[in-house]
XYZ file of C-alpha atoms in Angstrom:
353
model
C 0.055 0.223 0.409
C 1.900 3.413 -1.421
C 4.765 1.429 -1.494
C 3.961 1.284 3.032
C 3.918 5.769 4.008
C 1.736 4.737 6.403
C 4.540 2.628 8.258
C 1.775 -0.554 8.890
C 5.008 -2.982 8.823
C 5.100 -1.589 12.336
C 1.807 -3.294 12.830
C 2.209 -6.686 15.383
C -0.470 -9.287 16.660
C -1.909 -8.858 20.071
C 0.244 -10.619 22.737
C -1.382 -13.654 23.231
C 0.689 -14.760 25.872
C -0.336 -11.436 28.110
C -4.293 -12.456 26.500
C -3.339 -15.872 27.750
C -2.253 -14.255 31.085
C -5.621 -11.713 31.959
C -8.140 -15.153 30.931
C -6.666 -16.625 33.480
C -6.557 -14.000 36.681
C -9.691 -13.629 35.224
C -10.611 -17.177 35.640
C -9.395 -16.452 39.985
C -11.373 -13.719 39.912
C -14.934 -15.100 42.621
C -17.542 -15.682 40.212
C -18.247 -18.497 37.431
C -16.444 -19.049 34.811
C -16.443 -16.223 32.415
C -19.467 -14.635 34.267
C -18.516 -10.619 32.908
C -19.479 -12.083 29.417
C -18.103 -9.362 27.189
C -15.736 -6.662 30.689
C -13.789 -9.670 30.870
C -13.342 -8.773 26.699
C -11.661 -5.355 27.196
C -9.229 -6.092 29.370
C -8.303 -9.377 27.467
C -7.868 -7.274 24.545
C -6.228 -4.607 26.473
C -3.990 -7.209 28.262
C -2.497 -7.961 23.911
C -2.562 -4.230 23.400
C -0.377 -3.378 26.178
C 1.420 -6.729 25.883
C 0.694 -6.867 29.538
C -1.651 -8.575 31.866
C -1.994 -5.292 33.995
C -3.071 -2.782 31.473
C -4.000 0.748 32.115
C -6.652 3.186 31.028
C -6.263 5.387 32.835
C -5.174 8.478 31.205
C -6.944 9.167 27.984
C -8.063 11.870 25.032
C -11.004 11.463 22.688
C -9.510 13.080 19.079
C -12.183 15.276 16.891
C -11.517 15.279 13.453
C -13.646 18.993 11.491
C -13.964 19.072 8.272
C -16.606 20.228 5.842
C -17.411 18.941 2.913
C -18.680 19.372 -1.171
C -21.447 17.036 -1.357
C -23.719 19.368 1.411
C -24.442 22.266 -2.532
C -26.530 19.277 -2.932
C -28.354 19.175 0.081
C -28.283 16.190 1.999
C -28.694 17.909 4.872
C -30.400 20.020 7.027
C -28.178 22.028 8.616
C -25.896 24.921 7.036
C -22.790 24.498 5.939
C -21.551 27.242 8.579
C -22.348 24.090 11.247
C -18.752 22.200 10.933
C -17.541 25.840 12.035
C -19.759 27.382 15.309
C -19.077 23.649 16.773
C -16.145 22.745 16.332
C -15.280 26.298 18.275
C -17.981 25.977 20.699
C -15.689 22.278 20.640
C -12.731 24.796 22.606
C -16.249 26.624 24.968
C -16.242 23.143 26.592
C -20.511 23.500 26.267
C -20.619 20.828 23.577
C -22.202 16.922 24.350
C -18.709 16.112 24.496
C -17.748 18.271 25.698
C -19.795 17.270 28.906
C -19.489 13.313 28.550
C -14.936 14.276 28.052
C -15.040 15.238 31.609
C -17.000 13.468 32.434
C -14.596 9.830 32.098
C -11.553 12.539 32.762
C -10.154 12.452 28.857
C -8.432 15.168 27.772
C -10.203 17.219 23.568
C -7.885 17.132 20.585
C -10.457 18.960 18.662
C -8.850 18.659 14.701
C -9.333 21.338 11.775
C -8.207 18.070 9.331
C -10.725 20.292 6.266
C -13.161 23.259 8.086
C -13.926 25.722 5.413
C -13.451 28.858 7.369
C -10.459 30.537 9.163
C -10.127 28.818 13.496
C -7.959 30.875 15.060
C -8.997 29.171 18.455
C -6.773 27.736 21.116
C -7.409 24.029 21.708
C -7.957 23.863 17.921
C -5.085 22.053 16.215
C -4.962 23.127 12.341
C -4.008 19.549 10.339
C -5.825 21.406 7.135
C -5.712 19.481 4.059
C -8.085 21.635 2.073
C -11.126 24.006 3.249
C -13.637 21.124 3.124
C -13.702 19.048 0.392
C -14.853 19.098 -3.489
C -18.610 18.219 -3.806
C -18.589 14.222 -4.868
C -21.569 14.515 -7.238
C -19.180 15.832 -9.802
C -15.949 14.358 -9.506
C -13.546 12.968 -6.976
C -13.895 14.344 -2.935
C -10.663 14.629 -3.038
C -6.485 14.029 -4.563
C -5.219 10.639 -3.542
C -2.512 12.711 -2.312
C -4.790 14.359 -0.114
C -6.694 10.944 1.087
C -3.039 9.712 1.637
C -2.361 13.099 3.449
C -5.495 12.736 5.558
C -4.526 9.465 6.895
C -1.273 10.563 7.613
C -2.617 12.864 9.829
C -4.085 10.899 11.721
C -1.419 8.468 12.773
C 0.505 11.043 13.362
C -1.888 12.194 15.811
C -2.174 8.782 17.366
C 2.257 9.236 17.627
C 1.821 12.501 19.542
C -0.719 10.973 21.826
C 1.463 8.023 22.564
C 4.566 10.634 23.100
C 1.938 12.172 25.620
C 1.332 8.629 27.740
C -2.216 8.624 26.391
C -3.263 4.675 27.301
C -6.295 4.406 25.241
C -8.293 6.766 22.968
C -12.021 7.598 22.265
C -12.361 8.664 18.402
C -14.976 12.106 17.030
C -15.697 13.787 14.281
C -17.337 16.735 13.396
C -18.621 17.748 9.208
C -22.040 18.346 7.956
C -23.215 15.753 4.769
C -21.080 13.272 7.033
C -23.279 10.875 6.779
C -23.979 11.152 2.989
C -19.681 11.111 2.499
C -20.235 7.640 4.943
C -23.546 6.247 3.499
C -20.432 6.246 0.107
C -17.508 5.792 1.371
C -19.451 2.325 3.007
C -21.710 1.435 -0.105
C -18.544 0.527 -1.774
C -16.660 -1.716 1.099
C -19.598 -3.886 1.429
C -21.433 -4.037 -1.328
C -24.413 -3.062 0.417
C -27.161 -0.986 -1.895
C -26.692 3.080 -0.606
C -31.159 2.326 0.495
C -29.906 0.077 3.266
C -26.934 2.200 4.267
C -28.445 6.193 4.578
C -30.406 7.196 7.026
C -31.439 10.693 8.061
C -28.851 12.284 9.506
C -29.730 15.388 11.283
C -33.105 15.131 10.309
C -34.081 14.981 6.809
C -38.073 15.065 5.210
C -39.460 12.257 2.955
C -38.120 13.960 0.102
C -34.461 15.059 1.486
C -33.481 11.532 2.506
C -35.040 10.798 -1.191
C -32.213 13.559 -2.576
C -29.178 12.177 -0.215
C -29.871 8.682 -1.742
C -29.951 9.853 -5.009
C -26.872 11.744 -4.768
C -24.770 9.245 -3.049
C -26.176 6.863 -5.514
C -24.472 9.955 -8.705
C -21.091 9.619 -6.446
C -20.656 6.152 -6.632
C -21.429 6.006 -10.232
C -19.488 9.426 -11.227
C -16.198 8.266 -9.531
C -16.269 4.748 -10.128
C -14.219 3.858 -7.124
C -12.736 0.526 -6.758
C -13.114 -1.884 -3.947
C -10.017 -2.761 -3.713
C -8.605 -0.088 -3.146
C -9.779 1.677 -0.131
C -7.452 4.550 -1.158
C -9.389 5.127 -4.057
C -12.198 4.929 -2.470
C -11.825 7.882 0.507
C -10.322 9.654 -2.050
C -13.435 9.897 -4.717
C -16.991 9.410 -1.553
C -15.145 10.168 1.471
C -14.426 13.576 4.052
C -10.602 14.581 5.462
C -12.851 14.022 8.605
C -13.318 9.476 7.865
C -9.976 9.679 5.916
C -7.719 11.379 9.884
C -10.246 9.224 11.663
C -9.265 6.610 9.517
C -5.325 7.384 9.799
C -6.626 7.715 13.592
C -7.316 3.362 13.426
C -3.994 2.594 11.080
C -1.763 4.735 14.043
C -3.835 2.704 17.315
C -2.328 -0.326 16.094
C 1.496 1.238 15.111
C 1.983 2.711 18.417
C -0.484 0.146 19.841
C -2.955 2.195 21.235
C -7.101 0.764 22.097
C -9.332 3.051 20.132
C -12.395 3.627 20.674
C -14.699 3.042 18.002
C -17.887 5.729 18.325
C -21.112 5.635 16.058
C -21.729 5.417 11.752
C -18.750 7.809 10.512
C -16.025 6.617 12.240
C -17.505 2.772 12.119
C -16.986 4.207 7.988
C -13.286 4.957 9.268
C -13.345 1.828 11.159
C -13.981 -0.435 8.252
C -11.579 1.728 5.545
C -8.956 1.106 7.770
C -9.336 -2.593 8.337
C -9.382 -2.802 4.707
C -6.453 -1.127 4.628
C -4.290 -3.776 7.145
C -7.197 -6.352 8.433
C -5.358 -6.309 11.636
C -6.237 -2.422 12.586
C -9.181 -4.449 13.735
C -7.345 -5.778 16.881
C -6.109 -2.962 18.162
C -10.538 -1.012 17.885
C -13.183 -1.452 20.565
C -16.233 -1.141 19.990
C -18.570 1.362 22.421
C -22.723 2.214 21.061
C -24.743 1.520 18.271
C -25.745 4.498 16.169
C -29.143 4.978 15.378
C -28.050 5.624 11.175
C -29.310 3.171 9.912
C -26.104 1.792 7.527
C -24.315 1.453 10.719
C -25.170 -2.994 12.457
C -23.582 -3.297 8.551
C -20.803 -1.588 8.939
C -20.369 -3.487 11.908
C -20.617 -6.622 10.335
C -18.149 -6.366 7.773
C -15.878 -5.492 10.865
C -17.514 -8.774 13.295
C -17.688 -6.223 15.951
C -21.250 -5.304 18.217
C -21.119 -2.678 20.473
C -21.318 -2.762 23.627
C -23.785 -0.364 24.030
C -27.454 0.818 22.335
C -28.734 3.739 23.630
C -30.200 4.887 20.473
C -27.083 7.506 20.291
C -26.285 9.556 16.689
C -24.965 12.818 17.922
C -21.514 11.182 16.647
C -18.120 13.860 18.963
C -17.230 10.807 19.856
C -20.427 11.134 22.382
C -20.563 7.572 22.324
C -17.126 6.611 22.283
C -16.447 8.702 25.063
C -19.365 6.983 27.114
C -17.758 3.067 25.734
C -14.963 4.389 28.118
C -16.651 4.026 31.201
C -16.967 0.334 30.349
C -13.532 -0.381 30.430
C -13.509 1.445 33.677
C -15.768 -1.160 34.641
C -13.918 -3.774 33.322
C -10.167 -2.754 35.158
C -11.918 -1.767 37.958
C -13.435 -5.318 38.168
C -10.638 -6.694 37.051
C -8.193 -5.127 39.858
C -9.816 -5.059 43.025
C -12.505 -8.215 42.510
C -10.804 -11.052 45.160
C -9.597 -14.024 44.418
C -11.498 -17.753 45.009
C -8.050 -17.898 47.667
C -8.794 -15.066 48.897
C -12.353 -15.082 49.964
C -11.595 -18.594 50.736
C -13.829 -19.980 48.037
C -13.565 -23.457 46.857
C -13.108 -22.934 42.677
C -15.792 -24.650 41.115
C -14.330 -25.807 37.478
C -17.707 -27.543 34.554
C -16.486 -30.902 33.911
C -16.029 -30.939 30.108
């Protein structure tokens, strides 16, 4: 892939010895074997990523990729394009949903302007702007291949910076009006599922506007002919800078061995893109919630993952992923604080085969 410009040769399998040791410790806790279900799986996965049966997740961040999408020219959203810049700035004011949830889970925010169609000179916004929004994918490619590569590299670089800052785990989020359309296009191409079964109402469309959205996405795919076997080509032709950046974050998670929590539909589309670029990247992903967007379930099925929560959310911003961090906390608390059978003077019962 691009002569490994992304550094994918650094991705290695999870540490199986650490995972076995973590499962042995779970099995020694005062509970029936496997009775904490997927909470046990979370810790075992973290052990494999960290390379130790004593994984940590106390220092965390939420990465929000912010970008505009030219396809909004086709009236695919009920919100004006200016909302992208407004909400991105509001992230710095501490008043948005993700601000509330990031404070709740004690996570720092990394707000990345990777393609907002405005000059944002605010403290707290990281300027990695590739261009002021993509082109309208309904008329031709959303970006050049070089820009798609740059978007992925931007995400990888952000994760490298998180690693250097000592971050143990990060959640993924986004902000970009029109990005349910780009996510639907990317997901349709990568899964082979018709757009009608993927595109949702986004920010709340009327029936007529929803049908227009489907027509626009179909036209974008027909005009651009993205190649499913080439995820970078798919990103360049029908994706967005935010999706490219998040795909890079998921690849960076695998490169730098930091677990990455998937948020909703847009985040999941980026995770699927990363998975198609390098399948081992999936081992470093943790799902969070089940987005109410129609296409989310199909994308997660393509990834072979299941959400931990189902709250009917579709806000984006990383809000569901931040709540997923609370389940990570719960899993680690039980793992580290529950007593063993020996501590409790209870004879361990092991079911017979």
